[in-house]
Backbone as XML, in Angstrom:
<?xml version="1.0"?>
<chain id="A" units="angstrom">
  <residue number="1" name="UNK">
    <atom name="N" x="-52.176" y="-44.704" z="-22.683"/>
    <atom name="CA" x="-50.920" y="-44.221" z="-22.267"/>
    <atom name="C" x="-49.883" y="-43.171" z="-22.417"/>
  </residue>
  <residue number="2" name="UNK">
    <atom name="N" x="-50.130" y="-43.983" z="-24.772"/>
    <atom name="CA" x="-49.908" y="-42.994" z="-25.865"/>
    <atom name="C" x="-50.013" y="-41.191" z="-25.507"/>
  </residue>
  <residue number="3" name="UNK">
    <atom name="N" x="-51.529" y="-41.260" z="-24.866"/>
    <atom name="CA" x="-51.547" y="-39.927" z="-24.182"/>
    <atom name="C" x="-50.413" y="-39.145" z="-23.842"/>
  </residue>
  <residue number="4" name="UNK">
    <atom name="N" x="-50.593" y="-39.908" z="-22.440"/>
    <atom name="CA" x="-48.749" y="-39.695" z="-21.862"/>
    <atom name="C" x="-47.913" y="-39.193" z="-21.566"/>
  </residue>
  <residue number="5" name="UNK">
    <atom name="N" x="-47.621" y="-39.901" z="-22.675"/>
    <atom name="CA" x="-46.577" y="-39.603" z="-22.904"/>
    <atom name="C" x="-45.808" y="-38.511" z="-24.378"/>
  </residue>
  <residue number="6" name="UNK">
    <atom name="N" x="-47.213" y="-38.017" z="-24.784"/>
    <atom name="CA" x="-47.332" y="-37.250" z="-25.733"/>
    <atom name="C" x="-47.199" y="-35.911" z="-25.138"/>
  </residue>
  <residue number="7" name="UNK">
    <atom name="N" x="-47.930" y="-36.374" z="-24.337"/>
    <atom name="CA" x="-48.090" y="-34.612" z="-23.403"/>
    <atom name="C" x="-46.885" y="-34.786" z="-22.625"/>
  </residue>
  <residue number="8" name="UNK">
    <atom name="N" x="-46.216" y="-35.293" z="-22.279"/>
    <atom name="CA" x="-45.365" y="-35.242" z="-21.420"/>
    <atom name="C" x="-44.167" y="-34.530" z="-22.174"/>
  </residue>
  <residue number="9" name="UNK">
    <atom name="N" x="-44.280" y="-34.993" z="-23.603"/>
    <atom name="CA" x="-43.640" y="-34.126" z="-24.593"/>
    <atom name="C" x="-43.318" y="-32.642" z="-24.678"/>
  </residue>
  <residue number="10" name="UNK">
    <atom name="N" x="-44.774" y="-32.747" z="-24.880"/>
    <atom name="CA" x="-45.511" y="-31.359" z="-24.437"/>
    <atom name="C" x="-45.109" y="-30.513" z="-24.147"/>
  </residue>
  <residue number="11" name="UNK">
    <atom name="N" x="-45.003" y="-31.138" z="-23.199"/>
    <atom name="CA" x="-45.097" y="-30.064" z="-21.607"/>
    <atom name="C" x="-43.993" y="-29.734" z="-21.499"/>
  </residue>
  <residue number="12" name="UNK">
    <atom name="N" x="-42.737" y="-30.708" z="-21.869"/>
    <atom name="CA" x="-41.313" y="-30.212" z="-22.154"/>
    <atom name="C" x="-40.671" y="-29.582" z="-22.889"/>
  </residue>
  <residue number="13" name="UNK">
    <atom name="N" x="-41.654" y="-29.441" z="-24.263"/>
    <atom name="CA" x="-41.269" y="-28.618" z="-25.374"/>
    <atom name="C" x="-41.386" y="-27.214" z="-25.124"/>
  </residue>
  <residue number="14" name="UNK">
    <atom name="N" x="-42.288" y="-27.582" z="-23.620"/>
    <atom name="CA" x="-43.176" y="-25.869" z="-23.747"/>
    <atom name="C" x="-42.151" y="-25.466" z="-22.541"/>
  </residue>
  <residue number="15" name="UNK">
    <atom name="N" x="-41.408" y="-26.053" z="-22.096"/>
    <atom name="CA" x="-40.963" y="-25.488" z="-20.624"/>
    <atom name="C" x="-39.371" y="-24.855" z="-20.954"/>
  </residue>
  <residue number="16" name="UNK">
    <atom name="N" x="-39.130" y="-26.117" z="-21.751"/>
    <atom name="CA" x="-37.616" y="-25.300" z="-22.563"/>
    <atom name="C" x="-37.854" y="-24.259" z="-23.800"/>
  </residue>
  <residue number="17" name="UNK">
    <atom name="N" x="-38.228" y="-24.377" z="-24.035"/>
    <atom name="CA" x="-38.966" y="-22.715" z="-25.047"/>
    <atom name="C" x="-38.833" y="-21.948" z="-23.769"/>
  </residue>
  <residue number="18" name="UNK">
    <atom name="N" x="-39.549" y="-22.009" z="-22.694"/>
    <atom name="CA" x="-39.310" y="-20.528" z="-22.160"/>
    <atom name="C" x="-38.114" y="-21.073" z="-20.993"/>
  </residue>
  <residue number="19" name="UNK">
    <atom name="N" x="-38.745" y="-21.471" z="-20.716"/>
    <atom name="CA" x="-36.379" y="-21.672" z="-20.295"/>
    <atom name="C" x="-35.390" y="-20.063" z="-21.529"/>
  </residue>
  <residue number="20" name="UNK">
    <atom name="N" x="-35.930" y="-21.215" z="-22.196"/>
    <atom name="CA" x="-34.741" y="-20.088" z="-23.183"/>
    <atom name="C" x="-35.242" y="-19.092" z="-23.608"/>
  </residue>
  <residue number="21" name="UNK">
    <atom name="N" x="-36.122" y="-19.103" z="-23.727"/>
    <atom name="CA" x="-36.848" y="-16.797" z="-23.897"/>
    <atom name="C" x="-36.639" y="-15.950" z="-22.368"/>
  </residue>
  <residue number="22" name="UNK">
    <atom name="N" x="-36.765" y="-16.925" z="-21.427"/>
    <atom name="CA" x="-35.894" y="-16.270" z="-19.597"/>
    <atom name="C" x="-34.451" y="-16.281" z="-19.811"/>
  </residue>
  <residue number="23" name="UNK">
    <atom name="N" x="-33.874" y="-16.968" z="-20.634"/>
    <atom name="CA" x="-32.051" y="-16.428" z="-20.681"/>
    <atom name="C" x="-32.350" y="-15.533" z="-21.549"/>
  </residue>
  <residue number="24" name="UNK">
    <atom name="N" x="-32.692" y="-15.413" z="-22.549"/>
    <atom name="CA" x="-32.473" y="-14.374" z="-23.861"/>
    <atom name="C" x="-32.829" y="-13.010" z="-23.168"/>
  </residue>
  <residue number="25" name="UNK">
    <atom name="N" x="-34.012" y="-13.007" z="-22.042"/>
    <atom name="CA" x="-34.072" y="-11.322" z="-21.175"/>
    <atom name="C" x="-33.285" y="-11.418" z="-20.685"/>
  </residue>
  <residue number="26" name="UNK">
    <atom name="N" x="-33.137" y="-12.569" z="-19.860"/>
    <atom name="CA" x="-31.937" y="-12.098" z="-18.730"/>
    <atom name="C" x="-30.568" y="-11.424" z="-19.247"/>
  </residue>
  <residue number="27" name="UNK">
    <atom name="N" x="-30.061" y="-12.223" z="-20.492"/>
    <atom name="CA" x="-28.846" y="-11.477" z="-20.696"/>
    <atom name="C" x="-28.707" y="-11.551" z="-22.018"/>
  </residue>
  <residue number="28" name="UNK">
    <atom name="N" x="-28.833" y="-9.772" z="-23.103"/>
    <atom name="CA" x="-29.384" y="-8.933" z="-23.621"/>
    <atom name="C" x="-27.660" y="-9.572" z="-24.898"/>
  </residue>
  <residue number="29" name="UNK">
    <atom name="N" x="-28.085" y="-9.380" z="-26.000"/>
    <atom name="CA" x="-26.776" y="-10.394" z="-26.645"/>
    <atom name="C" x="-26.446" y="-9.116" z="-26.402"/>
  </residue>
  <residue number="30" name="UNK">
    <atom name="N" x="-25.998" y="-7.886" z="-26.932"/>
    <atom name="CA" x="-25.566" y="-6.733" z="-27.368"/>
    <atom name="C" x="-24.780" y="-6.400" z="-25.463"/>
  </residue>
  <residue number="31" name="UNK">
    <atom name="N" x="-24.715" y="-6.622" z="-24.339"/>
    <atom name="CA" x="-24.916" y="-6.369" z="-23.377"/>
    <atom name="C" x="-23.110" y="-6.581" z="-22.599"/>
  </residue>
  <residue number="32" name="UNK">
    <atom name="N" x="-22.499" y="-6.032" z="-22.658"/>
    <atom name="CA" x="-21.004" y="-6.454" z="-22.347"/>
    <atom name="C" x="-21.246" y="-7.762" z="-21.027"/>
  </residue>
  <residue number="33" name="UNK">
    <atom name="N" x="-20.102" y="-9.087" z="-21.461"/>
    <atom name="CA" x="-19.819" y="-9.827" z="-20.341"/>
    <atom name="C" x="-19.748" y="-9.677" z="-19.465"/>
  </residue>
  <residue number="34" name="UNK">
    <atom name="N" x="-19.665" y="-9.817" z="-17.567"/>
    <atom name="CA" x="-19.516" y="-9.414" z="-16.407"/>
    <atom name="C" x="-17.805" y="-10.066" z="-16.441"/>
  </residue>
  <residue number="35" name="UNK">
    <atom name="N" x="-17.412" y="-9.030" z="-15.800"/>
    <atom name="CA" x="-15.764" y="-9.078" z="-15.595"/>
    <atom name="C" x="-15.255" y="-8.894" z="-14.029"/>
  </residue>
  <residue number="36" name="UNK">
    <atom name="N" x="-14.066" y="-10.144" z="-14.085"/>
    <atom name="CA" x="-13.975" y="-10.598" z="-12.561"/>
    <atom name="C" x="-13.181" y="-8.895" z="-12.488"/>
  </residue>
  <residue number="37" name="UNK">
    <atom name="N" x="-12.640" y="-8.426" z="-10.634"/>
    <atom name="CA" x="-12.302" y="-7.007" z="-10.971"/>
    <atom name="C" x="-10.893" y="-7.411" z="-10.765"/>
  </residue>
  <residue number="38" name="UNK">
    <atom name="N" x="-10.219" y="-8.838" z="-10.305"/>
    <atom name="CA" x="-9.241" y="-8.219" z="-10.588"/>
    <atom name="C" x="-8.940" y="-9.747" z="-11.025"/>
  </residue>
  <residue number="39" name="UNK">
    <atom name="N" x="-8.101" y="-10.119" z="-11.852"/>
    <atom name="CA" x="-7.668" y="-11.178" z="-12.348"/>
    <atom name="C" x="-5.932" y="-11.359" z="-11.651"/>
  </residue>
  <residue number="40" name="UNK">
    <atom name="N" x="-5.500" y="-12.305" z="-10.380"/>
    <atom name="CA" x="-4.311" y="-13.060" z="-10.036"/>
    <atom name="C" x="-3.271" y="-13.578" z="-10.792"/>
  </residue>
  <residue number="41" name="UNK">
    <atom name="N" x="-3.918" y="-13.597" z="-12.228"/>
    <atom name="CA" x="-2.831" y="-14.431" z="-13.456"/>
    <atom name="C" x="-2.252" y="-13.150" z="-14.158"/>
  </residue>
  <residue number="42" name="UNK">
    <atom name="N" x="-2.641" y="-12.245" z="-14.394"/>
    <atom name="CA" x="-2.721" y="-11.009" z="-15.058"/>
    <atom name="C" x="-1.284" y="-10.440" z="-13.865"/>
  </residue>
  <residue number="43" name="UNK">
    <atom name="N" x="0.056" y="-9.580" z="-15.318"/>
    <atom name="CA" x="0.617" y="-9.462" z="-14.555"/>
    <atom name="C" x="0.647" y="-7.826" z="-13.990"/>
  </residue>
  <residue number="44" name="UNK">
    <atom name="N" x="1.167" y="-7.491" z="-13.265"/>
    <atom name="CA" x="0.834" y="-6.256" z="-12.163"/>
    <atom name="C" x="1.693" y="-5.106" z="-12.715"/>
  </residue>
  <residue number="45" name="UNK">
    <atom name="N" x="0.970" y="-3.685" z="-12.835"/>
    <atom name="CA" x="0.565" y="-3.132" z="-13.618"/>
    <atom name="C" x="1.716" y="-1.721" z="-13.227"/>
  </residue>
  <residue number="46" name="UNK">
    <atom name="N" x="2.477" y="-1.514" z="-14.314"/>
    <atom name="CA" x="3.431" y="-1.220" z="-13.721"/>
    <atom name="C" x="3.490" y="0.687" z="-12.816"/>
  </residue>
  <residue number="47" name="UNK">
    <atom name="N" x="4.989" y="0.443" z="-12.538"/>
    <atom name="CA" x="4.711" y="1.518" z="-11.110"/>
    <atom name="C" x="5.205" y="2.211" z="-11.206"/>
  </residue>
  <residue number="48" name="UNK">
    <atom name="N" x="5.139" y="3.993" z="-10.867"/>
    <atom name="CA" x="4.986" y="4.898" z="-11.146"/>
    <atom name="C" x="6.434" y="5.631" z="-11.111"/>
  </residue>
  <residue number="49" name="UNK">
    <atom name="N" x="7.239" y="4.876" z="-11.041"/>
    <atom name="CA" x="8.488" y="4.776" z="-11.149"/>
    <atom name="C" x="9.309" y="4.468" z="-12.653"/>
  </residue>
  <residue number="50" name="UNK">
    <atom name="N" x="8.045" y="3.923" z="-13.247"/>
    <atom name="CA" x="8.769" y="3.003" z="-14.449"/>
    <atom name="C" x="9.673" y="2.001" z="-14.429"/>
  </residue>
  <residue number="51" name="UNK">
    <atom name="N" x="9.765" y="1.433" z="-13.604"/>
    <atom name="CA" x="10.271" y="0.020" z="-13.712"/>
    <atom name="C" x="9.239" y="-0.438" z="-13.478"/>
  </residue>
  <residue number="52" name="UNK">
    <atom name="N" x="9.679" y="-1.874" z="-13.958"/>
    <atom name="CA" x="9.065" y="-3.057" z="-14.005"/>
    <atom name="C" x="8.779" y="-3.987" z="-12.698"/>
  </residue>
  <residue number="53" name="UNK">
    <atom name="N" x="8.012" y="-4.460" z="-12.152"/>
    <atom name="CA" x="8.517" y="-4.593" z="-10.422"/>
    <atom name="C" x="8.643" y="-5.999" z="-10.501"/>
  </residue>
  <residue number="54" name="UNK">
    <atom name="N" x="8.478" y="-6.354" z="-12.265"/>
    <atom name="CA" x="8.603" y="-7.898" z="-12.054"/>
    <atom name="C" x="10.178" y="-8.140" z="-13.259"/>
  </residue>
  <residue number="55" name="UNK">
    <atom name="N" x="10.622" y="-7.161" z="-12.953"/>
    <atom name="CA" x="12.349" y="-6.666" z="-13.711"/>
    <atom name="C" x="13.493" y="-6.934" z="-12.242"/>
  </residue>
  <residue number="56" name="UNK">
    <atom name="N" x="14.398" y="-6.442" z="-12.657"/>
    <atom name="CA" x="15.799" y="-7.023" z="-12.066"/>
    <atom name="C" x="15.062" y="-6.055" z="-10.705"/>
  </residue>
  <residue number="57" name="UNK">
    <atom name="N" x="16.217" y="-6.610" z="-9.838"/>
    <atom name="CA" x="16.460" y="-6.417" z="-8.378"/>
    <atom name="C" x="16.618" y="-4.416" z="-8.528"/>
  </residue>
  <residue number="58" name="UNK">
    <atom name="N" x="15.083" y="-4.356" z="-7.444"/>
    <atom name="CA" x="15.828" y="-2.315" z="-7.752"/>
    <atom name="C" x="15.512" y="-2.523" z="-6.318"/>
  </residue>
  <residue number="59" name="UNK">
    <atom name="N" x="16.254" y="-1.311" z="-6.138"/>
    <atom name="CA" x="16.817" y="-1.067" z="-3.961"/>
    <atom name="C" x="16.258" y="0.487" z="-3.856"/>
  </residue>
  <residue number="60" name="UNK">
    <atom name="N" x="16.106" y="1.132" z="-2.535"/>
    <atom name="CA" x="15.546" y="2.542" z="-2.092"/>
    <atom name="C" x="16.772" y="3.680" z="-3.418"/>
  </residue>
  <residue number="61" name="UNK">
    <atom name="N" x="17.548" y="3.138" z="-3.656"/>
    <atom name="CA" x="18.740" y="4.200" z="-4.540"/>
    <atom name="C" x="18.228" y="4.111" z="-5.636"/>
  </residue>
  <residue number="62" name="UNK">
    <atom name="N" x="17.184" y="3.157" z="-6.488"/>
    <atom name="CA" x="17.223" y="3.369" z="-7.534"/>
    <atom name="C" x="15.490" y="4.638" z="-8.039"/>
  </residue>
  <residue number="63" name="UNK">
    <atom name="N" x="14.694" y="5.056" z="-7.145"/>
    <atom name="CA" x="13.734" y="6.080" z="-6.705"/>
    <atom name="C" x="14.120" y="7.273" z="-6.162"/>
  </residue>
  <residue number="64" name="UNK">
    <atom name="N" x="13.484" y="8.156" z="-6.420"/>
    <atom name="CA" x="14.054" y="9.435" z="-6.194"/>
    <atom name="C" x="13.095" y="9.901" z="-4.600"/>
  </residue>
  <residue number="65" name="UNK">
    <atom name="N" x="11.483" y="9.466" z="-4.600"/>
    <atom name="CA" x="10.771" y="9.974" z="-3.711"/>
    <atom name="C" x="10.110" y="8.862" z="-3.173"/>
  </residue>
  <residue number="66" name="UNK">
    <atom name="N" x="9.251" y="8.977" z="-1.313"/>
    <atom name="CA" x="9.065" y="7.634" z="-1.089"/>
    <atom name="C" x="7.687" y="7.238" z="-1.867"/>
  </residue>
  <residue number="67" name="UNK">
    <atom name="N" x="7.165" y="8.008" z="-2.549"/>
    <atom name="CA" x="5.174" y="7.970" z="-3.263"/>
    <atom name="C" x="6.359" y="6.294" z="-4.186"/>
  </residue>
  <residue number="68" name="UNK">
    <atom name="N" x="6.858" y="6.844" z="-5.343"/>
    <atom name="CA" x="8.038" y="5.921" z="-5.739"/>
    <atom name="C" x="8.116" y="4.768" z="-5.647"/>
  </residue>
  <residue number="69" name="UNK">
    <atom name="N" x="8.849" y="4.619" z="-4.984"/>
    <atom name="CA" x="9.152" y="2.743" z="-3.646"/>
    <atom name="C" x="7.549" y="2.568" z="-3.422"/>
  </residue>
  <residue number="70" name="UNK">
    <atom name="N" x="6.999" y="2.974" z="-2.324"/>
    <atom name="CA" x="5.845" y="2.512" z="-2.063"/>
    <atom name="C" x="5.226" y="1.457" z="-3.363"/>
  </residue>
  <residue number="71" name="UNK">
    <atom name="N" x="4.535" y="3.326" z="-4.921"/>
    <atom name="CA" x="4.236" y="2.216" z="-5.652"/>
    <atom name="C" x="4.024" y="1.425" z="-6.283"/>
  </residue>
  <residue number="72" name="UNK">
    <atom name="N" x="6.017" y="1.223" z="-6.376"/>
    <atom name="CA" x="6.887" y="0.268" z="-7.252"/>
    <atom name="C" x="6.550" y="-0.842" z="-5.655"/>
  </residue>
  <residue number="73" name="UNK">
    <atom name="N" x="6.962" y="-0.979" z="-4.903"/>
    <atom name="CA" x="6.444" y="-2.460" z="-3.796"/>
    <atom name="C" x="4.958" y="-2.906" z="-3.930"/>
  </residue>
  <residue number="74" name="UNK">
    <atom name="N" x="4.459" y="-1.687" z="-3.817"/>
    <atom name="CA" x="2.811" y="-2.504" z="-3.599"/>
    <atom name="C" x="2.434" y="-3.574" z="-5.511"/>
  </residue>
  <residue number="75" name="UNK">
    <atom name="N" x="2.736" y="-2.928" z="-5.964"/>
    <atom name="CA" x="2.770" y="-3.348" z="-7.361"/>
    <atom name="C" x="3.848" y="-4.679" z="-7.332"/>
  </residue>
  <residue number="76" name="UNK">
    <atom name="N" x="4.559" y="-4.933" z="-7.262"/>
    <atom name="CA" x="5.816" y="-6.323" z="-7.102"/>
    <atom name="C" x="5.331" y="-7.097" z="-6.001"/>
  </residue>
  <residue number="77" name="UNK">
    <atom name="N" x="4.381" y="-6.881" z="-4.877"/>
    <atom name="CA" x="3.168" y="-7.771" z="-4.202"/>
    <atom name="C" x="3.530" y="-7.290" z="-3.152"/>
  </residue>
  <residue number="78" name="UNK">
    <atom name="N" x="3.824" y="-5.937" z="-2.059"/>
    <atom name="CA" x="3.792" y="-5.600" z="-1.179"/>
    <atom name="C" x="2.748" y="-5.447" z="-1.067"/>
  </residue>
  <residue number="79" name="UNK">
    <atom name="N" x="2.186" y="-5.655" z="0.613"/>
    <atom name="CA" x="3.091" y="-6.415" z="2.143"/>
    <atom name="C" x="3.047" y="-7.744" z="1.949"/>
  </residue>
  <residue number="80" name="UNK">
    <atom name="N" x="2.412" y="-7.868" z="0.708"/>
    <atom name="CA" x="2.453" y="-9.957" z="0.774"/>
    <atom name="C" x="3.646" y="-10.404" z="0.413"/>
  </residue>
  <residue number="81" name="UNK">
    <atom name="N" x="4.583" y="-9.709" z="-0.628"/>
    <atom name="CA" x="5.088" y="-9.935" z="-0.893"/>
    <atom name="C" x="6.447" y="-9.115" z="-1.456"/>
  </residue>
  <residue number="82" name="UNK">
    <atom name="N" x="7.378" y="-9.146" z="-0.599"/>
    <atom name="CA" x="9.132" y="-7.886" z="-0.780"/>
    <atom name="C" x="10.192" y="-8.794" z="-1.739"/>
  </residue>
  <residue number="83" name="UNK">
    <atom name="N" x="9.741" y="-9.152" z="-2.831"/>
    <atom name="CA" x="10.488" y="-9.209" z="-3.743"/>
    <atom name="C" x="12.345" y="-8.451" z="-3.873"/>
  </residue>
  <residue number="84" name="UNK">
    <atom name="N" x="11.525" y="-7.520" z="-3.557"/>
    <atom name="CA" x="13.253" y="-6.877" z="-3.989"/>
    <atom name="C" x="13.346" y="-5.928" z="-2.790"/>
  </residue>
  <residue number="85" name="UNK">
    <atom name="N" x="13.295" y="-6.661" z="-1.661"/>
    <atom name="CA" x="13.106" y="-6.170" z="0.288"/>
    <atom name="C" x="13.448" y="-4.903" z="-0.094"/>
  </residue>
  <residue number="86" name="UNK">
    <atom name="N" x="12.362" y="-4.125" z="-0.620"/>
    <atom name="CA" x="11.981" y="-2.872" z="0.237"/>
    <atom name="C" x="11.397" y="-2.115" z="1.993"/>
  </residue>
  <residue number="87" name="UNK">
    <atom name="N" x="10.871" y="-3.288" z="2.074"/>
    <atom name="CA" x="10.663" y="-2.981" z="3.324"/>
    <atom name="C" x="11.768" y="-3.450" z="4.429"/>
  </residue>
  <residue number="88" name="UNK">
    <atom name="N" x="12.633" y="-3.248" z="5.229"/>
    <atom name="CA" x="13.754" y="-4.417" z="5.357"/>
    <atom name="C" x="12.728" y="-4.634" z="6.912"/>
  </residue>
  <residue number="89" name="UNK">
    <atom name="N" x="11.299" y="-3.939" z="7.617"/>
    <atom name="CA" x="11.012" y="-3.804" z="8.503"/>
    <atom name="C" x="10.280" y="-5.089" z="8.651"/>
  </residue>
  <residue number="90" name="UNK">
    <atom name="N" x="9.256" y="-4.783" z="7.598"/>
    <atom name="CA" x="8.138" y="-5.567" z="7.479"/>
    <atom name="C" x="6.918" y="-5.301" z="8.354"/>
  </residue>
  <residue number="91" name="UNK">
    <atom name="N" x="7.019" y="-3.257" z="8.330"/>
    <atom name="CA" x="5.919" y="-2.634" z="8.136"/>
    <atom name="C" x="5.019" y="-2.390" z="7.500"/>
  </residue>
  <residue number="92" name="UNK">
    <atom name="N" x="5.165" y="-3.001" z="6.271"/>
    <atom name="CA" x="3.993" y="-2.733" z="5.341"/>
    <atom name="C" x="4.632" y="-0.691" z="4.344"/>
  </residue>
  <residue number="93" name="UNK">
    <atom name="N" x="5.980" y="-0.030" z="4.523"/>
    <atom name="CA" x="5.975" y="0.978" z="4.018"/>
    <atom name="C" x="7.515" y="0.592" z="3.583"/>
  </residue>
  <residue number="94" name="UNK">
    <atom name="N" x="8.087" y="0.942" z="2.132"/>
    <atom name="CA" x="8.697" y="0.375" z="1.724"/>
    <atom name="C" x="9.851" y="1.868" z="2.447"/>
  </residue>
  <residue number="95" name="UNK">
    <atom name="N" x="11.153" y="1.830" z="1.882"/>
    <atom name="CA" x="11.945" y="2.830" z="1.464"/>
    <atom name="C" x="11.724" y="3.869" z="3.049"/>
  </residue>
  <residue number="96" name="UNK">
    <atom name="N" x="11.582" y="3.562" z="4.057"/>
    <atom name="CA" x="11.097" y="5.127" z="4.792"/>
    <atom name="C" x="12.345" y="6.171" z="4.768"/>
  </residue>
  <residue number="97" name="UNK">
    <atom name="N" x="13.266" y="6.197" z="4.277"/>
    <atom name="CA" x="14.348" y="6.806" z="3.761"/>
    <atom name="C" x="14.579" y="7.702" z="3.458"/>
  </residue>
  <residue number="98" name="UNK">
    <atom name="N" x="12.979" y="7.883" z="2.432"/>
    <atom name="CA" x="13.400" y="8.924" z="1.334"/>
    <atom name="C" x="12.745" y="9.814" z="1.186"/>
  </residue>
  <residue number="99" name="UNK">
    <atom name="N" x="12.351" y="11.124" z="0.752"/>
    <atom name="CA" x="11.543" y="11.901" z="1.019"/>
    <atom name="C" x="10.386" y="11.441" z="0.671"/>
  </residue>
  <residue number="100" name="UNK">
    <atom name="N" x="9.459" y="12.439" z="1.426"/>
    <atom name="CA" x="8.057" y="11.526" z="1.832"/>
    <atom name="C" x="7.104" y="11.039" z="2.089"/>
  </residue>
  <residue number="101" name="UNK">
    <atom name="N" x="8.843" y="9.627" z="2.910"/>
    <atom name="CA" x="8.057" y="8.298" z="3.819"/>
    <atom name="C" x="7.413" y="9.072" z="5.174"/>
  </residue>
  <residue number="102" name="UNK">
    <atom name="N" x="5.752" y="8.449" z="4.750"/>
    <atom name="CA" x="5.415" y="8.584" z="6.481"/>
    <atom name="C" x="5.852" y="8.984" z="7.653"/>
  </residue>
</chain>
């Protein structure tokens, strides 16, 4: 009985040692940690217009081109959300009256 307990302890110690060695080989200490491609809690990137998508309300007249308005719209959550009401018809295209609109 004592021999079997000692044997079990030795086997467990070997298994734990091998497992730790495998983990060290799988992820070297100097390897960068994996990161998510998108963090939903992160703030939206600033739009090309320079306006903060989470800032004061904006309308189509605040933009020179459709591209600026569209980038701002998407940075603010469009087309899933349109807090600035830039896409009146809900088709995913903001400020269709601006130059450069599709």
